[in-house]
Amino acid sequence: MRRLEGKVAIVTTSTQGIGFAIAERLGLEGAAIVVSSRKKNNVDEAVEKLWSKGVEVMGAICHVSNPQHRKDLVEKTVQCYELTVVQTELTTY
């Protein structure tokens, strides 16, 4: 069994570079991954790459500086993976 089996990870700005590498590693450890980017094309490419490696993945368009985008990202994740969220706080520093 992989260490993160049954877990879900949202990795923002995760379609390229370090963000993608983090998403990939978490996925290879068994977590279902939600990748996001401002650009749909980047999201689609990242999802395709991760699926090809056997990672369960969902993609979403999200500009992390936009509070509504962040809220939508969490809501979409909760709906897709049938999660129960007791409390969440999204903060921009």
mmCIF file of C-alpha atoms in Angstrom:
data_model
loop_
_atom_site.group_PDB
_atom_site.id
_atom_site.type_symbol
_atom_site.label_atom_id
_atom_site.label_comp_id
_atom_site.label_asym_id
_atom_site.label_seq_id
_atom_site.Cartn_x
_atom_site.Cartn_y
_atom_site.Cartn_z
ATOM 1 C CA MET A 1 0.000 0.000 0.000
ATOM 2 C CA ARG A 2 1.194 3.482 -0.841
ATOM 3 C CA ARG A 3 1.591 5.922 2.063
ATOM 4 C CA LEU A 4 -1.053 8.423 0.933
ATOM 5 C CA GLU A 5 -3.704 5.990 -0.318
ATOM 6 C CA GLY A 6 -7.165 7.392 0.394
ATOM 7 C CA LYS A 7 -5.950 10.981 0.787
ATOM 8 C CA VAL A 8 -6.721 13.961 -1.460
ATOM 9 C CA ALA A 9 -4.217 16.753 -2.105
ATOM 10 C CA ILE A 10 -4.917 20.133 -3.665
ATOM 11 C CA VAL A 11 -1.688 21.491 -5.140
ATOM 12 C CA THR A 12 -2.074 25.032 -6.460
ATOM 13 C CA THR A 13 0.004 26.427 -9.327
ATOM 14 C CA SER A 14 0.931 22.832 -10.019
ATOM 15 C CA THR A 15 0.999 22.354 -13.770
ATOM 16 C CA GLN A 16 4.723 22.954 -14.256
ATOM 17 C CA GLY A 17 7.993 23.086 -12.358
ATOM 18 C CA ILE A 18 8.159 22.477 -8.624
ATOM 19 C CA GLY A 19 4.368 22.495 -8.218
ATOM 20 C CA PHE A 20 4.010 19.742 -10.807
ATOM 21 C CA ALA A 21 6.813 17.726 -9.192
ATOM 22 C CA ILE A 22 5.068 17.958 -5.814
ATOM 23 C CA ALA A 23 1.738 16.902 -7.327
ATOM 24 C CA GLU A 24 3.415 14.010 -9.130
ATOM 25 C CA ARG A 25 5.184 12.754 -6.015
ATOM 26 C CA LEU A 26 2.048 12.929 -3.885
ATOM 27 C CA GLY A 27 0.131 11.099 -6.618
ATOM 28 C CA LEU A 28 2.743 8.374 -6.931
ATOM 29 C CA GLU A 29 2.438 7.894 -3.156
ATOM 30 C CA GLY A 30 -1.279 7.184 -3.657
ATOM 31 C CA ALA A 31 -3.028 10.511 -3.067
ATOM 32 C CA ALA A 32 -5.729 11.692 -5.438
ATOM 33 C CA ILE A 33 -4.443 14.991 -6.803
ATOM 34 C CA VAL A 34 -6.124 18.247 -7.765
ATOM 35 C CA VAL A 35 -3.871 20.364 -9.985
ATOM 36 C CA SER A 36 -4.597 23.961 -10.861
ATOM 37 C CA SER A 37 -3.398 26.813 -13.008
ATOM 38 C CA ARG A 38 -4.747 30.029 -14.486
ATOM 39 C CA LYS A 39 -4.537 28.505 -17.977
ATOM 40 C CA LYS A 40 -6.811 25.660 -19.120
ATOM 41 C CA ASN A 41 -4.211 24.347 -21.563
ATOM 42 C CA ASN A 42 -1.673 23.942 -18.746
ATOM 43 C CA VAL A 43 -4.243 22.163 -16.573
ATOM 44 C CA ASP A 44 -5.156 19.765 -19.393
ATOM 45 C CA GLU A 45 -1.510 18.918 -20.124
ATOM 46 C CA ALA A 46 -0.689 18.298 -16.451
ATOM 47 C CA VAL A 47 -3.745 16.074 -15.998
ATOM 48 C CA GLU A 48 -2.771 14.034 -19.068
ATOM 49 C CA LYS A 49 0.823 13.583 -17.860
ATOM 50 C CA LEU A 50 -0.256 12.491 -14.379
ATOM 51 C CA TRP A 51 -2.944 10.098 -15.686
ATOM 52 C CA SER A 52 -0.317 8.483 -17.924
ATOM 53 C CA LYS A 53 1.683 7.688 -14.773
ATOM 54 C CA GLY A 54 -1.304 6.102 -13.040
ATOM 55 C CA VAL A 55 -2.124 9.067 -10.804
ATOM 56 C CA GLU A 56 -5.775 9.774 -9.971
ATOM 57 C CA VAL A 57 -6.049 13.453 -10.855
ATOM 58 C CA MET A 58 -8.557 16.226 -11.404
ATOM 59 C CA GLY A 59 -7.700 19.591 -12.923
ATOM 60 C CA ALA A 60 -9.165 23.013 -12.235
ATOM 61 C CA ILE A 61 -8.595 26.538 -13.448
ATOM 62 C CA CYS A 62 -7.683 28.702 -10.471
ATOM 63 C CA HIS A 63 -5.940 32.037 -10.102
ATOM 64 C CA VAL A 64 -4.822 31.807 -6.474
ATOM 65 C CA SER A 65 -4.935 35.578 -5.952
ATOM 66 C CA ASN A 66 -8.694 35.497 -6.626
ATOM 67 C CA PRO A 67 -10.683 34.570 -3.494
ATOM 68 C CA GLN A 68 -13.632 33.260 -5.528
ATOM 69 C CA HIS A 69 -11.329 30.995 -7.569
ATOM 70 C CA ARG A 70 -9.873 29.540 -4.358
ATOM 71 C CA LYS A 71 -13.339 28.950 -2.952
ATOM 72 C CA ASP A 72 -14.464 27.296 -6.202
ATOM 73 C CA LEU A 73 -11.363 25.072 -6.197
ATOM 74 C CA VAL A 74 -12.119 23.750 -2.720
ATOM 75 C CA GLU A 75 -15.836 23.301 -3.494
ATOM 76 C CA LYS A 76 -15.088 21.420 -6.715
ATOM 77 C CA THR A 77 -12.657 19.154 -4.856
ATOM 78 C CA VAL A 78 -15.159 18.458 -2.076
ATOM 79 C CA GLN A 79 -17.858 17.570 -4.623
ATOM 80 C CA CYS A 80 -15.610 15.436 -6.815
ATOM 81 C CA TYR A 81 -14.199 13.360 -3.971
ATOM 82 C CA GLU A 82 -17.307 13.441 -1.756
ATOM 83 C CA LEU A 83 -15.370 14.941 1.135
ATOM 84 C CA THR A 84 -16.720 16.386 4.336
ATOM 85 C CA VAL A 85 -15.123 19.667 5.311
ATOM 86 C CA VAL A 86 -15.709 20.750 8.873
ATOM 87 C CA GLN A 87 -13.859 24.067 8.603
ATOM 88 C CA THR A 88 -11.558 25.626 6.058
ATOM 89 C CA GLU A 89 -9.720 28.928 5.972
ATOM 90 C CA LEU A 90 -8.131 30.248 2.814
ATOM 91 C CA THR A 91 -5.726 33.085 3.454
ATOM 92 C CA THR A 92 -3.497 35.079 1.143
ATOM 93 C CA TYR A 93 -0.330 36.482 2.675
#
